[in-house]
mmCIF file of C-alpha atoms in Angstrom:
data_model
loop_
_atom_site.group_PDB
_atom_site.id
_atom_site.type_symbol
_atom_site.label_atom_id
_atom_site.label_comp_id
_atom_site.label_asym_id
_atom_site.label_seq_id
_atom_site.Cartn_x
_atom_site.Cartn_y
_atom_site.Cartn_z
ATOM 1 C CA MET L 203 95.850 -56.806 164.185
ATOM 2 C CA ASP L 204 94.512 -53.357 163.321
ATOM 3 C CA VAL L 205 95.674 -53.001 159.714
ATOM 4 C CA ASN L 206 93.828 -49.747 159.133
ATOM 5 C CA GLY L 207 95.207 -48.270 162.332
ATOM 6 C CA GLU L 208 98.779 -49.292 161.515
ATOM 7 C CA THR L 209 98.489 -47.929 157.981
ATOM 8 C CA TYR L 210 97.104 -44.645 159.258
ATOM 9 C CA SER L 211 99.898 -44.393 161.823
ATOM 10 C CA LEU L 212 102.510 -45.148 159.179
ATOM 11 C CA LEU L 213 101.216 -42.466 156.817
ATOM 12 C CA PHE L 214 100.289 -39.718 159.260
ATOM 13 C CA GLY L 215 101.886 -40.576 162.573
ATOM 14 C CA VAL L 216 105.227 -40.000 164.192
ATOM 15 C CA ARG L 217 106.717 -43.182 162.762
ATOM 16 C CA ARG L 218 106.679 -41.710 159.269
ATOM 17 C CA SER L 219 109.284 -39.108 160.161
ATOM 18 C CA VAL L 220 111.391 -41.738 161.931
ATOM 19 C CA ARG L 221 111.324 -44.273 159.132
ATOM 20 C CA TYR L 222 111.604 -42.122 156.024
ATOM 21 C CA HIS L 223 113.474 -38.965 157.011
ATOM 22 C CA ASN L 224 116.767 -40.373 155.667
ATOM 23 C CA ASN L 225 115.499 -40.992 152.132
ATOM 24 C CA ARG L 226 117.594 -39.163 149.544
ATOM 25 C CA ARG L 227 115.397 -37.170 147.169
ATOM 26 C CA SER L 228 116.722 -37.797 143.652
ATOM 27 C CA TYR L 229 117.061 -35.437 140.700
ATOM 28 C CA TYR L 230 114.329 -37.392 138.874
ATOM 29 C CA GLU L 231 110.843 -36.475 140.066
ATOM 30 C CA ASN L 232 109.150 -39.566 138.620
ATOM 31 C CA PHE L 233 111.679 -41.745 140.461
ATOM 32 C CA ASN L 234 110.820 -39.914 143.696
ATOM 33 C CA ARG L 235 107.102 -40.270 143.078
ATOM 34 C CA LEU L 236 107.239 -43.985 142.337
ATOM 35 C CA PHE L 237 110.006 -45.168 144.680
ATOM 36 C CA GLY L 238 110.371 -42.488 147.357
ATOM 37 C CA GLY L 239 113.866 -41.446 146.315
ATOM 38 C CA LEU L 240 116.946 -43.437 147.336
ATOM 39 C CA ARG L 241 116.385 -45.318 150.595
ATOM 40 C CA PRO L 242 119.095 -46.252 153.094
ATOM 41 C CA LYS L 243 119.910 -49.980 153.329
ATOM 42 C CA CYS L 244 118.392 -50.608 149.878
ATOM 43 C CA LEU L 245 120.109 -52.180 146.876
ATOM 44 C CA TYR L 246 119.173 -50.753 143.466
ATOM 45 C CA THR L 247 120.222 -52.879 140.467
ATOM 46 C CA ILE L 248 120.279 -51.382 136.962
ATOM 47 C CA VAL L 249 120.345 -54.060 134.240
ATOM 48 C CA ALA L 250 121.208 -53.255 130.603
ATOM 49 C CA ARG L 251 123.129 -54.463 127.588
ATOM 50 C CA ALA L 252 126.556 -52.984 126.876
ATOM 51 C CA GLY L 253 126.367 -49.504 125.384
ATOM 52 C CA ASN L 254 122.821 -48.813 126.574
ATOM 53 C CA GLY L 255 123.799 -46.147 129.092
ATOM 54 C CA LYS L 256 123.812 -47.893 132.476
ATOM 55 C CA THR L 257 127.128 -46.289 133.503
ATOM 56 C CA THR L 258 125.866 -42.838 132.516
ATOM 57 C CA PHE L 259 122.573 -43.373 134.338
ATOM 58 C CA ILE L 260 123.877 -44.664 137.672
ATOM 59 C CA SER L 261 126.662 -42.055 137.744
ATOM 60 C CA ASP L 262 124.187 -39.283 137.018
ATOM 61 C CA LEU L 263 121.651 -40.591 139.543
ATOM 62 C CA ALA L 264 124.247 -40.946 142.321
ATOM 63 C CA ARG L 265 126.067 -37.660 141.650
ATOM 64 C CA LYS L 266 123.008 -35.430 141.210
ATOM 65 C CA THR L 267 121.193 -36.989 144.172
ATOM 66 C CA GLY L 268 124.259 -36.381 146.330
ATOM 67 C CA GLU L 269 124.546 -32.763 145.198
ATOM 68 C CA LEU L 270 120.815 -32.168 145.690
ATOM 69 C CA ASN L 271 120.922 -33.482 149.275
ATOM 70 C CA GLY L 272 124.373 -32.201 150.216
ATOM 71 C CA THR L 273 125.734 -35.721 150.719
ATOM 72 C CA LYS L 274 128.946 -37.304 149.448
ATOM 73 C CA THR L 275 128.967 -39.980 146.776
ATOM 74 C CA LEU L 276 131.359 -42.880 146.198
ATOM 75 C CA VAL L 277 131.665 -44.394 142.710
ATOM 76 C CA LEU L 278 133.388 -47.803 142.576
ATOM 77 C CA ASP L 279 134.354 -48.340 138.951
ATOM 78 C CA THR L 280 135.649 -51.643 137.541
ATOM 79 C CA GLU L 281 136.286 -50.253 134.042
ATOM 80 C CA MET L 282 137.413 -46.631 133.859
ATOM 81 C CA PRO L 283 140.529 -45.281 135.639
ATOM 82 C CA THR L 284 140.040 -42.232 137.845
ATOM 83 C CA GLN L 285 142.212 -40.060 135.565
ATOM 84 C CA ASP L 286 139.927 -40.740 132.581
ATOM 85 C CA VAL L 287 136.845 -39.912 134.653
ATOM 86 C CA GLU L 288 138.395 -36.629 135.797
ATOM 87 C CA MET L 289 139.306 -35.720 132.217
ATOM 88 C CA ARG L 290 135.746 -36.398 131.065
ATOM 89 C CA MET L 291 134.399 -34.311 133.916
ATOM 90 C CA PHE L 292 136.731 -31.441 133.011
ATOM 91 C CA ALA L 293 135.706 -31.651 129.344
ATOM 92 C CA SER L 294 132.044 -31.519 130.360
ATOM 93 C CA ILE L 295 132.461 -28.549 132.710
ATOM 94 C CA SER L 296 134.791 -26.548 130.444
ATOM 95 C CA GLU L 297 132.955 -27.455 127.204
ATOM 96 C CA VAL L 298 136.330 -28.188 125.602
ATOM 97 C CA PRO L 299 136.490 -31.482 123.611
ATOM 98 C CA MET L 300 138.661 -34.161 125.202
ATOM 99 C CA TRP L 301 140.966 -34.434 122.158
ATOM 100 C CA TYR L 302 142.056 -30.809 122.593
ATOM 101 C CA LEU L 303 142.629 -31.328 126.331
ATOM 102 C CA GLU L 304 144.572 -34.580 126.015
ATOM 103 C CA THR L 305 146.799 -33.359 123.157
ATOM 104 C CA GLY L 306 147.333 -29.817 124.479
ATOM 105 C CA GLN L 307 145.889 -28.336 121.296
ATOM 106 C CA TRP L 308 143.627 -26.075 123.378
ATOM 107 C CA ARG L 309 146.634 -23.756 123.789
ATOM 108 C CA LYS L 310 146.543 -22.886 120.059
ATOM 109 C CA SER L 311 143.020 -21.439 120.167
ATOM 110 C CA LYS L 312 142.157 -18.242 122.048
ATOM 111 C CA GLU L 313 138.575 -19.388 122.529
ATOM 112 C CA LEU L 314 139.557 -22.833 123.861
ATOM 113 C CA HIS L 315 142.329 -21.289 125.975
ATOM 114 C CA LYS L 316 139.754 -19.046 127.646
ATOM 115 C CA LYS L 317 137.299 -21.915 128.164
ATOM 116 C CA THR L 318 140.043 -24.128 129.610
ATOM 117 C CA ASN L 319 141.171 -21.503 132.125
ATOM 118 C CA GLU L 320 137.584 -20.849 133.179
ATOM 119 C CA GLY L 321 137.075 -24.602 133.415
ATOM 120 C CA PHE L 322 140.042 -24.957 135.785
ATOM 121 C CA LYS L 323 138.392 -22.487 138.180
ATOM 122 C CA LYS L 324 135.054 -24.294 138.050
ATOM 123 C CA VAL L 325 136.646 -27.730 138.515
ATOM 124 C CA LYS L 326 138.743 -26.463 141.427
ATOM 125 C CA GLU L 327 135.635 -25.133 143.180
ATOM 126 C CA TYR L 328 133.865 -28.420 142.488
ATOM 127 C CA LEU L 329 136.704 -30.617 143.783
ATOM 128 C CA GLU L 330 137.175 -28.519 146.921
ATOM 129 C CA LYS L 331 133.708 -29.591 147.982
ATOM 130 C CA LYS L 332 134.625 -33.223 147.176
ATOM 131 C CA PRO L 333 131.001 -34.304 146.616
ATOM 132 C CA VAL L 334 132.034 -37.272 144.443
ATOM 133 C CA HIS L 335 134.855 -39.729 145.127
ATOM 134 C CA HIS L 336 135.912 -42.143 142.378
ATOM 135 C CA TYR L 337 137.880 -45.356 142.912
ATOM 136 C CA HIS L 338 139.049 -47.695 140.164
ATOM 137 C CA VAL L 339 138.504 -51.230 141.489
ATOM 138 C CA GLY L 340 139.004 -53.283 138.338
ATOM 139 C CA ASP L 341 141.761 -55.339 139.988
ATOM 140 C CA LYS L 342 139.931 -55.883 143.296
ATOM 141 C CA ASN L 343 137.786 -58.772 144.497
ATOM 142 C CA ILE L 344 134.470 -58.269 146.274
ATOM 143 C CA ASP L 345 135.995 -58.432 149.770
ATOM 144 C CA GLU L 346 138.497 -55.702 148.910
ATOM 145 C CA ILE L 347 135.767 -53.568 147.298
ATOM 146 C CA CYS L 348 133.593 -53.808 150.400
ATOM 147 C CA SER L 349 136.595 -52.876 152.565
ATOM 148 C CA ILE L 350 137.248 -49.787 150.419
ATOM 149 C CA ALA L 351 133.613 -48.726 150.830
ATOM 150 C CA ARG L 352 133.724 -49.207 154.614
ATOM 151 C CA LYS L 353 136.965 -47.248 154.984
ATOM 152 C CA TRP L 354 135.676 -44.425 152.762
ATOM 153 C CA LYS L 355 132.440 -44.174 154.760
ATOM 154 C CA LEU L 356 134.313 -43.893 158.067
ATOM 155 C CA THR L 357 137.105 -41.552 156.968
ATOM 156 C CA GLU L 358 135.423 -39.311 154.381
ATOM 157 C CA VAL L 359 131.801 -39.229 155.559
ATOM 158 C CA GLY L 360 131.400 -40.325 159.157
ATOM 159 C CA ARG L 361 129.800 -43.329 160.800
ATOM 160 C CA ASP L 362 126.308 -41.862 161.227
ATOM 161 C CA LYS L 363 126.222 -39.428 158.303
ATOM 162 C CA PRO L 364 124.321 -40.182 155.063
ATOM 163 C CA CYS L 365 125.997 -40.859 151.714
ATOM 164 C CA ILE L 366 125.439 -42.708 148.440
ATOM 165 C CA ILE L 367 127.480 -45.534 146.887
ATOM 166 C CA ALA L 368 127.436 -46.622 143.239
ATOM 167 C CA PHE L 369 129.132 -49.761 141.868
ATOM 168 C CA ASP L 370 129.809 -50.042 138.135
ATOM 169 C CA PHE L 371 129.563 -52.864 137.286
ATOM 170 C CA LEU L 372 128.868 -56.315 138.771
ATOM 171 C CA GLU L 373 130.895 -59.100 137.111
ATOM 172 C CA VAL L 374 132.856 -62.201 138.108
ATOM 173 C CA GLY L 375 136.131 -60.260 137.827
ATOM 174 C CA ASN L 376 138.932 -61.321 140.157
ATOM 175 C CA ASP L 377 136.745 -63.288 142.545
ATOM 176 C CA LYS L 378 137.907 -66.870 142.844
ATOM 177 C CA THR L 379 136.600 -69.706 144.965
ATOM 178 C CA SER L 380 138.031 -72.957 146.200
ATOM 179 C CA ASN L 381 134.615 -74.598 145.958
ATOM 180 C CA ASN L 382 134.631 -74.827 142.141
ATOM 181 C CA TRP L 383 131.554 -72.637 141.994
ATOM 182 C CA ALA L 384 129.911 -71.808 138.700
ATOM 183 C CA GLU L 385 129.758 -68.219 137.491
ATOM 184 C CA TRP L 386 126.123 -67.802 138.586
ATOM 185 C CA GLN L 387 127.046 -68.906 142.123
ATOM 186 C CA ILE L 388 129.876 -66.355 142.331
ATOM 187 C CA MET L 389 127.595 -63.592 141.047
ATOM 188 C CA GLY L 390 124.922 -64.599 143.538
ATOM 189 C CA GLN L 391 127.390 -64.425 146.406
ATOM 190 C CA LYS L 392 128.623 -60.994 145.277
ATOM 191 C CA ILE L 393 125.129 -59.475 145.089
ATOM 192 C CA LYS L 394 124.407 -60.928 148.542
ATOM 193 C CA MET L 395 127.535 -59.264 149.963
ATOM 194 C CA LEU L 396 126.622 -55.924 148.372
ATOM 195 C CA LYS L 397 123.167 -56.081 149.948
ATOM 196 C CA ARG L 398 124.737 -56.777 153.341
ATOM 197 C CA LEU L 399 127.092 -53.836 152.781
ATOM 198 C CA ALA L 400 124.168 -51.487 152.088
ATOM 199 C CA VAL L 401 122.485 -52.612 155.328
ATOM 200 C CA GLU L 402 125.699 -52.439 157.357
ATOM 201 C CA LEU L 403 126.595 -48.911 156.225
ATOM 202 C CA GLU L 404 122.941 -47.794 156.111
ATOM 203 C CA VAL L 405 123.306 -46.325 152.625
ATOM 204 C CA PRO L 406 121.521 -46.665 149.283
ATOM 205 C CA LEU L 407 123.757 -48.740 147.005
ATOM 206 C CA ILE L 408 123.271 -48.548 143.220
ATOM 207 C CA VAL L 409 124.683 -51.415 141.147
ATOM 208 C CA ALA L 410 124.972 -51.800 137.368
ATOM 209 C CA MET L 411 125.121 -55.190 135.686
ATOM 210 C CA GLN L 412 124.910 -56.694 132.219
ATOM 211 C CA SER L 413 121.758 -58.247 130.832
ATOM 212 C CA ASN L 414 121.928 -61.299 128.588
ATOM 213 C CA ARG L 415 121.117 -61.346 124.881
ATOM 214 C CA GLY L 416 117.412 -61.450 125.656
ATOM 215 C CA GLY L 417 117.641 -57.669 126.015
ATOM 216 C CA GLU L 418 118.705 -57.232 122.378
ATOM 217 C CA GLY L 419 116.651 -56.840 119.222
ATOM 218 C CA ARG L 420 113.585 -55.333 120.867
ATOM 219 C CA LYS L 421 110.627 -54.453 118.669
ATOM 220 C CA LEU L 422 107.715 -52.108 119.302
ATOM 221 C CA GLY L 423 105.560 -53.532 122.087
ATOM 222 C CA ASP L 424 108.070 -56.160 123.246
ATOM 223 C CA ASP L 425 108.147 -56.576 127.016
ATOM 224 C CA ILE L 426 111.322 -56.832 129.094
ATOM 225 C CA ASP L 427 111.157 -59.195 132.056
ATOM 226 C CA SER L 428 113.463 -60.904 134.542
ATOM 227 C CA ARG L 429 114.687 -63.401 131.940
ATOM 228 C CA VAL L 430 117.133 -60.782 130.625
ATOM 229 C CA ILE L 431 119.040 -60.745 133.932
ATOM 230 C CA ALA L 432 122.349 -62.495 133.443
ATOM 231 C CA SER L 433 124.031 -65.000 135.764
ATOM 232 C CA SER L 434 121.885 -65.491 138.869
ATOM 233 C CA ASP L 435 118.333 -65.385 140.270
ATOM 234 C CA ARG L 436 119.842 -64.037 143.495
ATOM 235 C CA VAL L 437 120.055 -60.631 141.823
ATOM 236 C CA GLN L 438 116.288 -60.381 142.243
ATOM 237 C CA TRP L 439 116.300 -62.041 145.645
ATOM 238 C CA PHE L 440 118.667 -59.546 147.243
ATOM 239 C CA SER L 441 117.905 -56.405 145.227
ATOM 240 C CA ASP L 442 115.222 -54.204 146.734
ATOM 241 C CA PHE L 443 114.602 -52.618 143.339
ATOM 242 C CA THR L 444 115.582 -54.003 139.911
ATOM 243 C CA PHE L 445 115.395 -51.791 136.830
ATOM 244 C CA PHE L 446 115.827 -52.697 133.160
ATOM 245 C CA LEU L 447 117.351 -49.996 130.976
ATOM 246 C CA ALA L 448 116.979 -50.208 127.192
ATOM 247 C CA GLN L 449 117.067 -47.836 124.266
ATOM 248 C CA LYS L 450 113.705 -47.139 122.683
ATOM 249 C CA THR L 451 113.077 -48.508 119.210
ATOM 250 C CA ARG L 452 112.636 -46.123 116.285
ATOM 251 C CA GLU L 453 108.893 -46.743 116.411
ATOM 252 C CA GLU L 454 108.783 -45.924 120.134
ATOM 253 C CA LEU L 455 110.753 -42.712 119.588
ATOM 254 C CA GLN L 456 108.346 -41.662 116.845
ATOM 255 C CA TRP L 457 105.398 -42.527 119.046
ATOM 256 C CA ASP L 458 106.635 -40.844 122.239
ATOM 257 C CA GLY L 459 108.896 -38.121 120.854
ATOM 258 C CA GLU L 460 112.495 -37.580 121.978
ATOM 259 C CA GLU L 461 111.361 -35.003 124.526
ATOM 260 C CA ARG L 462 110.090 -37.923 126.616
ATOM 261 C CA GLY L 463 113.487 -39.613 126.619
ATOM 262 C CA THR L 464 115.481 -42.013 124.463
ATOM 263 C CA HIS L 465 115.436 -44.917 126.952
ATOM 264 C CA MET L 466 112.846 -46.921 128.816
#
């Protein structure tokens, strides 16, 4: 076996363009440098405690990567209804606080009235492109969620066209079993099915999930390892990449400075 020859061919030969041309270059340059962007057939798992920004991160990563590469993005959300997501998006684009939009108080201010009208135009242009599709799947089991993803890929994207799928977040939910499985077994089966879905549809699939209490109460210099992953070791078995997201401590913020980010 000519290891050097195979490595050289992989890096400089024809096979490089065949194997890696479908990678989605992300909005984050360090992510691209370290992981080669988002790869088709790969499962990316983001682990964090509640309130640490995993929803914000995976939504931002999926949406901006899709926009950067001109590909559509599907967000499967178990928590937030589509109407709430659209309202948040409108508030962000128009720069009008959500309270004014939801209560109609924006009509009483000339400045907010102008911003709202301009926001409608921007949102309309954005939605006409339909780069991001959001589905609320809080009442669905894993089989139904996978079916939604398959149908969306075929009808909205195309069988052989690239796209990105994000799932927020992995929990036991409505999945039941007749085998009296424990929670960790159900979670393991779900992560296995999501990995198979990524391979079947040939897409990068980004998943958020909760960490256990081991991710709380960090101090300066404390390491985060796989023990903070809740529920099942299969998360690491089937995930191609597993990331731990945590807010920096006050000492870390003072040491690094906020310009280098508030999370690690």
